[in-house]
XYZ file of C-alpha atoms in Angstrom:
405
model
C -30.595 -15.351 -14.467
C -29.004 -16.501 -17.738
C -25.861 -18.659 -17.639
C -23.821 -15.789 -19.122
C -24.953 -13.245 -16.520
C -24.543 -15.758 -13.701
C -21.108 -16.771 -14.922
C -19.842 -13.195 -15.236
C -21.291 -12.270 -11.840
C -19.527 -15.171 -10.140
C -16.279 -14.492 -11.998
C -16.272 -10.847 -10.940
C -17.211 -11.710 -7.356
C -14.415 -14.238 -6.985
C -11.995 -11.780 -8.607
C -12.651 -9.058 -6.051
C -12.537 -11.545 -3.161
C -9.152 -13.051 -4.022
C -7.834 -9.585 -4.848
C -8.966 -8.507 -1.376
C -7.208 -11.466 0.218
C -3.915 -10.896 -1.582
C -4.093 -7.156 -0.955
C -3.840 -7.742 2.784
C -0.208 -8.877 2.485
C 1.873 -5.817 1.405
C 0.896 -3.560 4.355
C 1.975 -6.196 6.881
C 5.553 -6.380 5.516
C 6.858 -4.124 8.326
C 4.964 -6.284 10.858
C 6.641 -9.413 9.455
C 10.001 -7.888 10.385
C 9.052 -7.843 14.061
C 7.156 -11.149 14.055
C 9.927 -13.251 12.505
C 12.969 -11.119 13.300
C 13.984 -10.553 9.676
C 15.146 -7.438 7.830
C 12.822 -5.259 5.792
C 14.391 -6.472 2.558
C 13.854 -10.086 3.586
C 10.272 -9.443 4.704
C 9.514 -7.985 1.262
C 10.365 -11.391 -0.251
C 6.883 -12.639 0.631
C 5.904 -10.801 -2.554
C 8.808 -12.432 -4.431
C 7.777 -15.909 -3.251
C 4.222 -15.363 -4.435
C 5.335 -14.082 -7.840
C 7.861 -16.902 -8.296
C 4.984 -19.295 -7.748
C 3.047 -17.442 -10.432
C 6.010 -17.966 -12.763
C 5.701 -21.745 -12.343
C 1.912 -21.734 -12.480
C 1.548 -19.905 -15.787
C 2.787 -22.609 -18.211
C 1.074 -25.326 -16.186
C -2.181 -23.398 -16.286
C -1.931 -22.682 -20.017
C -1.460 -26.343 -20.891
C -4.155 -27.460 -18.444
C -6.747 -25.017 -19.803
C -6.047 -25.592 -23.505
C -6.366 -29.357 -22.971
C -9.100 -29.703 -20.326
C -10.942 -26.391 -20.229
C -11.329 -23.858 -17.451
C -13.102 -25.881 -14.762
C -10.069 -27.539 -13.089
C -8.268 -24.215 -12.732
C -11.295 -22.246 -11.550
C -12.228 -24.819 -8.881
C -8.819 -26.182 -7.903
C -7.044 -22.843 -7.575
C -8.893 -21.555 -4.473
C -8.487 -24.905 -2.707
C -4.707 -24.912 -3.103
C -4.488 -21.213 -2.206
C -6.454 -21.711 1.014
C -4.353 -24.658 2.158
C -1.080 -22.898 1.308
C -1.713 -19.557 3.000
C -2.994 -21.281 6.149
C 0.696 -21.941 6.916
C 0.893 -18.308 7.985
C -1.539 -18.977 10.831
C 0.689 -21.481 12.624
C 4.313 -21.205 11.505
C 6.943 -19.875 13.916
C 9.588 -19.598 11.167
C 9.762 -17.374 8.121
C 10.779 -19.931 5.477
C 7.571 -22.072 5.667
C 5.606 -18.889 4.990
C 7.677 -18.283 1.869
C 7.046 -21.867 0.698
C 3.311 -21.549 1.329
C 3.087 -18.292 -0.588
C 5.117 -19.791 -3.451
C 2.531 -22.580 -3.815
C -0.318 -20.098 -3.435
C 1.184 -17.993 -6.227
C 1.265 -20.980 -8.601
C -2.365 -21.787 -7.837
C -3.375 -18.139 -8.165
C -1.862 -17.798 -11.642
C -3.669 -20.936 -12.860
C -6.918 -19.674 -11.359
C -6.569 -16.209 -12.915
C -5.872 -17.624 -16.379
C -8.811 -20.029 -16.081
C -11.078 -17.204 -14.947
C -9.943 -15.073 -17.876
C -10.489 -17.710 -20.565
C -13.862 -18.615 -19.034
C -14.879 -14.962 -19.321
C -13.612 -14.642 -22.908
C -15.766 -17.642 -23.844
C -18.832 -15.886 -22.421
C -18.564 -12.578 -24.350
C -18.158 -11.330 -27.926
C -14.727 -10.271 -29.252
C -15.770 -6.592 -29.291
C -16.550 -6.852 -25.562
C -13.168 -8.232 -24.510
C -11.765 -4.887 -23.437
C -14.649 -4.247 -21.053
C -14.471 -7.814 -19.756
C -10.750 -7.583 -19.023
C -11.100 -4.063 -17.643
C -13.697 -5.386 -15.233
C -11.477 -8.280 -14.152
C -8.429 -6.119 -13.559
C -10.444 -3.296 -12.042
C -12.284 -5.424 -9.532
C -9.043 -7.199 -8.671
C -7.423 -3.830 -8.025
C -10.362 -2.645 -5.940
C -10.210 -5.836 -3.924
C -6.479 -5.384 -3.345
C -7.009 -1.812 -2.193
C -9.731 -2.750 0.260
C -7.632 -5.685 1.416
C -4.632 -3.412 1.931
C -6.682 -1.133 4.137
C -7.966 -4.065 6.235
C -4.604 -5.875 6.215
C -2.755 -2.842 7.533
C -5.310 -2.319 10.298
C -5.650 -5.985 11.294
C -1.900 -6.601 11.100
C -1.202 -3.623 13.331
C -3.923 -4.404 15.897
C -4.180 -8.224 15.872
C -0.980 -9.507 14.249
C -0.221 -11.423 11.079
C -1.957 -14.647 12.214
C -5.328 -12.949 11.953
C -4.498 -11.702 8.453
C -3.676 -15.219 7.197
C -6.778 -16.646 8.892
C -8.934 -14.177 6.959
C -7.070 -15.032 3.743
C -7.746 -18.759 4.271
C -11.442 -18.177 4.922
C -11.818 -16.073 1.778
C -10.190 -18.767 -0.359
C -12.638 -21.357 1.010
C -15.594 -19.092 0.215
C -14.286 -18.459 -3.309
C -14.245 -22.212 -3.930
C -17.900 -22.482 -2.892
C -18.890 -19.590 -5.148
C -16.881 -20.976 -8.074
C -19.047 -24.095 -8.145
C -21.818 -21.863 -9.529
C -19.722 -20.717 -12.511
C -21.058 -22.465 -15.646
C -18.606 -24.559 -17.601
C -17.315 -22.588 -20.579
C -15.083 -25.177 -22.206
C -14.779 -24.788 -25.957
C -14.652 -27.741 -28.375
C -11.224 -29.255 -28.952
C -9.238 -27.538 -31.706
C -8.614 -29.315 -34.975
C -5.276 -31.168 -34.966
C -3.838 -28.983 -37.738
C -4.596 -25.804 -35.753
C -2.792 -26.867 -32.644
C 0.833 -26.046 -31.989
C 3.255 -28.996 -32.116
C 3.961 -30.489 -28.725
C 7.161 -32.387 -29.397
C 10.759 -31.278 -28.993
C 12.455 -29.267 -26.288
C 10.719 -26.629 -24.202
C 12.358 -23.905 -26.286
C 11.208 -25.576 -29.482
C 7.637 -25.833 -28.192
C 7.725 -22.149 -27.300
C 9.004 -21.319 -30.790
C 6.207 -23.394 -32.327
C 3.654 -21.515 -30.266
C 5.126 -18.211 -31.422
C 4.937 -19.310 -35.073
C 1.170 -19.835 -34.746
C 0.839 -16.034 -34.648
C 0.182 -14.089 -37.845
C 3.650 -12.966 -39.064
C 2.452 -9.340 -39.171
C 1.669 -9.484 -35.448
C 4.661 -11.376 -34.078
C 6.681 -8.256 -33.221
C 3.585 -6.830 -31.553
C 3.367 -9.949 -29.395
C 6.999 -9.523 -28.301
C 6.371 -5.877 -27.388
C 3.310 -6.942 -25.399
C 5.488 -9.428 -23.509
C 7.996 -6.705 -22.626
C 5.220 -4.286 -21.675
C 3.673 -6.890 -19.399
C 7.040 -7.466 -17.740
C 7.423 -3.743 -17.105
C 3.903 -3.517 -15.694
C 4.483 -6.483 -13.423
C 7.766 -4.939 -12.310
C 6.187 -1.661 -11.280
C 3.159 -3.251 -9.622
C 5.190 -5.686 -7.548
C 7.814 -3.064 -6.724
C 5.075 -0.647 -5.720
C 3.568 -3.274 -3.394
C 6.855 -4.447 -1.889
C 9.113 -1.378 -1.867
C 6.687 1.474 -1.279
C 5.908 0.208 2.276
C 9.644 0.329 2.977
C 9.865 3.865 1.605
C 6.919 4.931 3.768
C 8.496 3.267 6.782
C 11.676 5.277 6.085
C 9.751 8.556 6.297
C 7.925 7.528 9.470
C 4.493 6.402 8.247
C 2.693 3.437 9.838
C 0.948 0.366 8.297
C -2.495 1.993 8.346
C -1.102 4.880 6.260
C 0.325 2.336 3.813
C -3.086 0.679 3.550
C -4.726 4.053 2.896
C -2.311 4.766 0.058
C -3.065 1.454 -1.633
C -6.771 2.170 -1.183
C -6.385 5.449 -3.086
C -4.711 3.632 -5.990
C -7.499 1.063 -6.019
C -10.151 3.757 -5.962
C -8.575 5.206 -9.102
C -8.773 1.750 -10.692
C -12.448 1.512 -9.715
C -13.243 4.882 -11.276
C -11.503 3.850 -14.511
C -13.163 0.452 -14.980
C -15.853 1.705 -17.371
C -13.788 4.412 -19.147
C -10.853 2.030 -19.665
C -13.077 -0.650 -21.180
C -14.637 1.941 -23.497
C -11.224 3.230 -24.598
C -9.900 -0.275 -25.300
C -13.007 -1.477 -27.191
C -14.031 1.700 -29.014
C -11.004 3.966 -29.503
C -7.960 1.692 -29.587
C -5.855 -0.641 -27.490
C -2.787 1.625 -27.670
C -4.707 4.558 -26.194
C -4.715 2.549 -22.968
C -1.460 0.589 -23.117
C 0.883 3.534 -23.803
C -0.115 5.818 -20.886
C -0.457 2.841 -18.553
C 3.317 2.325 -18.780
C 4.547 5.903 -19.336
C 2.647 7.470 -16.414
C 4.013 5.031 -13.789
C 7.487 5.695 -15.193
C 7.034 9.387 -14.445
C 5.542 8.615 -11.020
C 8.511 6.413 -10.103
C 10.831 9.331 -10.866
C 8.865 11.475 -8.380
C 8.545 9.043 -5.450
C 12.144 9.423 -4.140
C 11.573 13.164 -3.745
C 8.575 12.737 -1.445
C 9.072 13.148 2.283
C 5.569 13.049 3.727
C 2.100 11.627 3.184
C 0.578 14.453 1.101
C 2.732 14.163 -2.044
C 2.447 10.370 -1.917
C -1.348 10.702 -2.012
C -1.047 12.828 -5.166
C 1.237 10.222 -6.754
C -1.204 7.496 -5.722
C -3.989 9.309 -7.601
C -1.744 9.413 -10.693
C -0.893 5.723 -10.305
C -4.562 4.866 -9.877
C -5.393 6.587 -13.163
C -2.597 4.728 -14.976
C -3.460 1.438 -13.332
C -7.056 1.933 -14.424
C -6.015 2.447 -18.040
C -3.908 -0.710 -17.906
C -6.904 -2.795 -16.832
C -6.716 -5.741 -19.183
C -5.552 -3.673 -22.153
C -2.413 -5.742 -22.787
C -4.257 -9.014 -22.178
C -6.993 -7.907 -24.589
C -4.384 -7.072 -27.231
C -2.842 -10.511 -26.751
C -6.206 -12.225 -27.265
C -6.463 -10.207 -30.514
C -3.063 -11.541 -31.612
C -3.310 -15.179 -30.408
C -5.111 -17.877 -32.445
C -7.933 -19.537 -30.498
C -6.355 -22.987 -30.541
C -3.327 -21.833 -28.528
C -4.659 -18.735 -26.775
C -4.203 -19.972 -23.199
C -0.651 -21.140 -23.858
C 0.329 -17.901 -25.596
C -1.153 -15.861 -22.756
C 0.665 -18.097 -20.288
C 3.940 -17.774 -22.246
C 3.613 -13.972 -22.245
C 2.967 -13.885 -18.527
C 5.648 -16.455 -17.725
C 8.305 -14.314 -19.386
C 6.715 -11.220 -17.858
C 6.927 -12.698 -14.368
C 10.660 -11.943 -14.604
C 9.593 -8.373 -14.021
C 7.383 -9.362 -11.121
C 10.239 -11.273 -9.485
C 12.848 -8.624 -10.245
C 10.699 -5.857 -8.776
C 10.724 -6.864 -5.106
C 13.952 -8.922 -5.265
C 16.250 -6.264 -6.717
C 14.201 -3.550 -5.052
C 14.688 -5.152 -1.650
C 18.454 -5.301 -2.207
C 18.591 -1.677 -3.320
C 16.426 -0.624 -0.382
C 18.757 -2.282 2.128
C 21.941 -1.001 0.491
C 20.976 2.491 -0.680
C 17.450 3.266 0.525
C 14.044 2.456 -0.949
C 13.921 5.605 -3.090
C 16.798 4.423 -5.297
C 14.793 1.393 -6.474
C 12.183 3.663 -8.034
C 14.887 5.577 -9.926
C 16.255 2.304 -11.314
C 12.855 1.038 -12.498
C 11.513 4.240 -14.082
C 13.444 3.962 -17.422
C 12.114 0.438 -18.008
C 8.544 1.730 -17.890
C 9.310 4.663 -20.169
C 10.945 2.358 -22.745
C 7.894 0.071 -22.677
C 5.628 3.033 -23.366
C 7.777 4.079 -26.335
C 7.756 0.571 -27.832
C 3.989 0.305 -27.487
C 3.554 3.653 -29.194
C 6.044 3.345 -32.071
C 6.630 -0.403 -32.670
C 3.510 -2.379 -31.727
C 0.521 -2.514 -34.087
C -2.953 -1.380 -33.097
C -4.882 -4.654 -32.702
C -8.423 -3.280 -32.418
C -10.229 -4.108 -35.664
C -12.825 -1.433 -36.372
C -15.700 -2.062 -38.715
C -15.607 0.499 -41.553
C -18.469 2.957 -41.655
C -19.065 2.476 -45.390
C -17.931 0.000 -47.983
C -15.043 1.020 -50.190
C -16.104 2.540 -53.490
């Protein structure tokens, strides 16, 4: 087996495994209420803690990877994740669980960025869409399968068993990651690198100025689109279980619904990669934000399991189209010398959406009911779709069929 094939196989395997592990958490949110004696809105903050950790981990991971390569993130991430989530096995209080998941989120974001850059180094630029589609698709499939198991295990055996499984998976991912070949690229020339002095805001501005002036607005739109996507994904994970609990569905039903969404992502892995690499990035990014916006408008009107299954199919299709399309567009825009930091900057700003989703959604769910949160978030997604369609540039460079006369 060639180093490229072996590396991609290990990267995809670890992606689906950690996706599976994280996917076990959302369905047990109602169980956390009973275990720790907290409200539903507070229980949903396990998702907030994890995403706040990701917010911290992004800039750290970007700097680490641009300076030292992918190996420290790919190997160190699973170790920290495993140690952090093991808190859930033993703690009798809710706050240590939140701390553990915060640390796990930071490690997970560094690992995901390292995995991504390692994969980009292994493939050609015209294969990036399929690479990223595979990463996001397998992660989604893993989360769906994990949601199904998490809901069942949490209901039958309690949350301790769920966190024990999560810890074991993280340990196995570390062992598998040792087999991933090092994909570090040579250090960039000094003149190509972004300045590192000055305040944090100044460093961020310097990073932004490395982008081709014609593509800077596109980068900003991609940041906003990522924030909207993170908002809907985290809100869907954290608030949908509360909505389903309101209409009398149990954790196993919640797990089934997430499984349907993940199945849609699985079906779309190959088509989404083809669309992104062959037709155009915007053909994937626009519907992947507009369709969830429409779905969020429909969720408050559902009162039983059947309509939610139909919406889950729609969400699965949209989620499949979103598989790595924005990340691929960002790699098109970002110069190689600062690619990890620009990706990390995009995701750091975008994590505002991931944090806002469950945090504001939990408040709205407690005060007005879970359905209201979906009404509030829908316009954000629709605006992102409009900006991607009418403001952002198409970043796929197609080779002309014939030379100009």
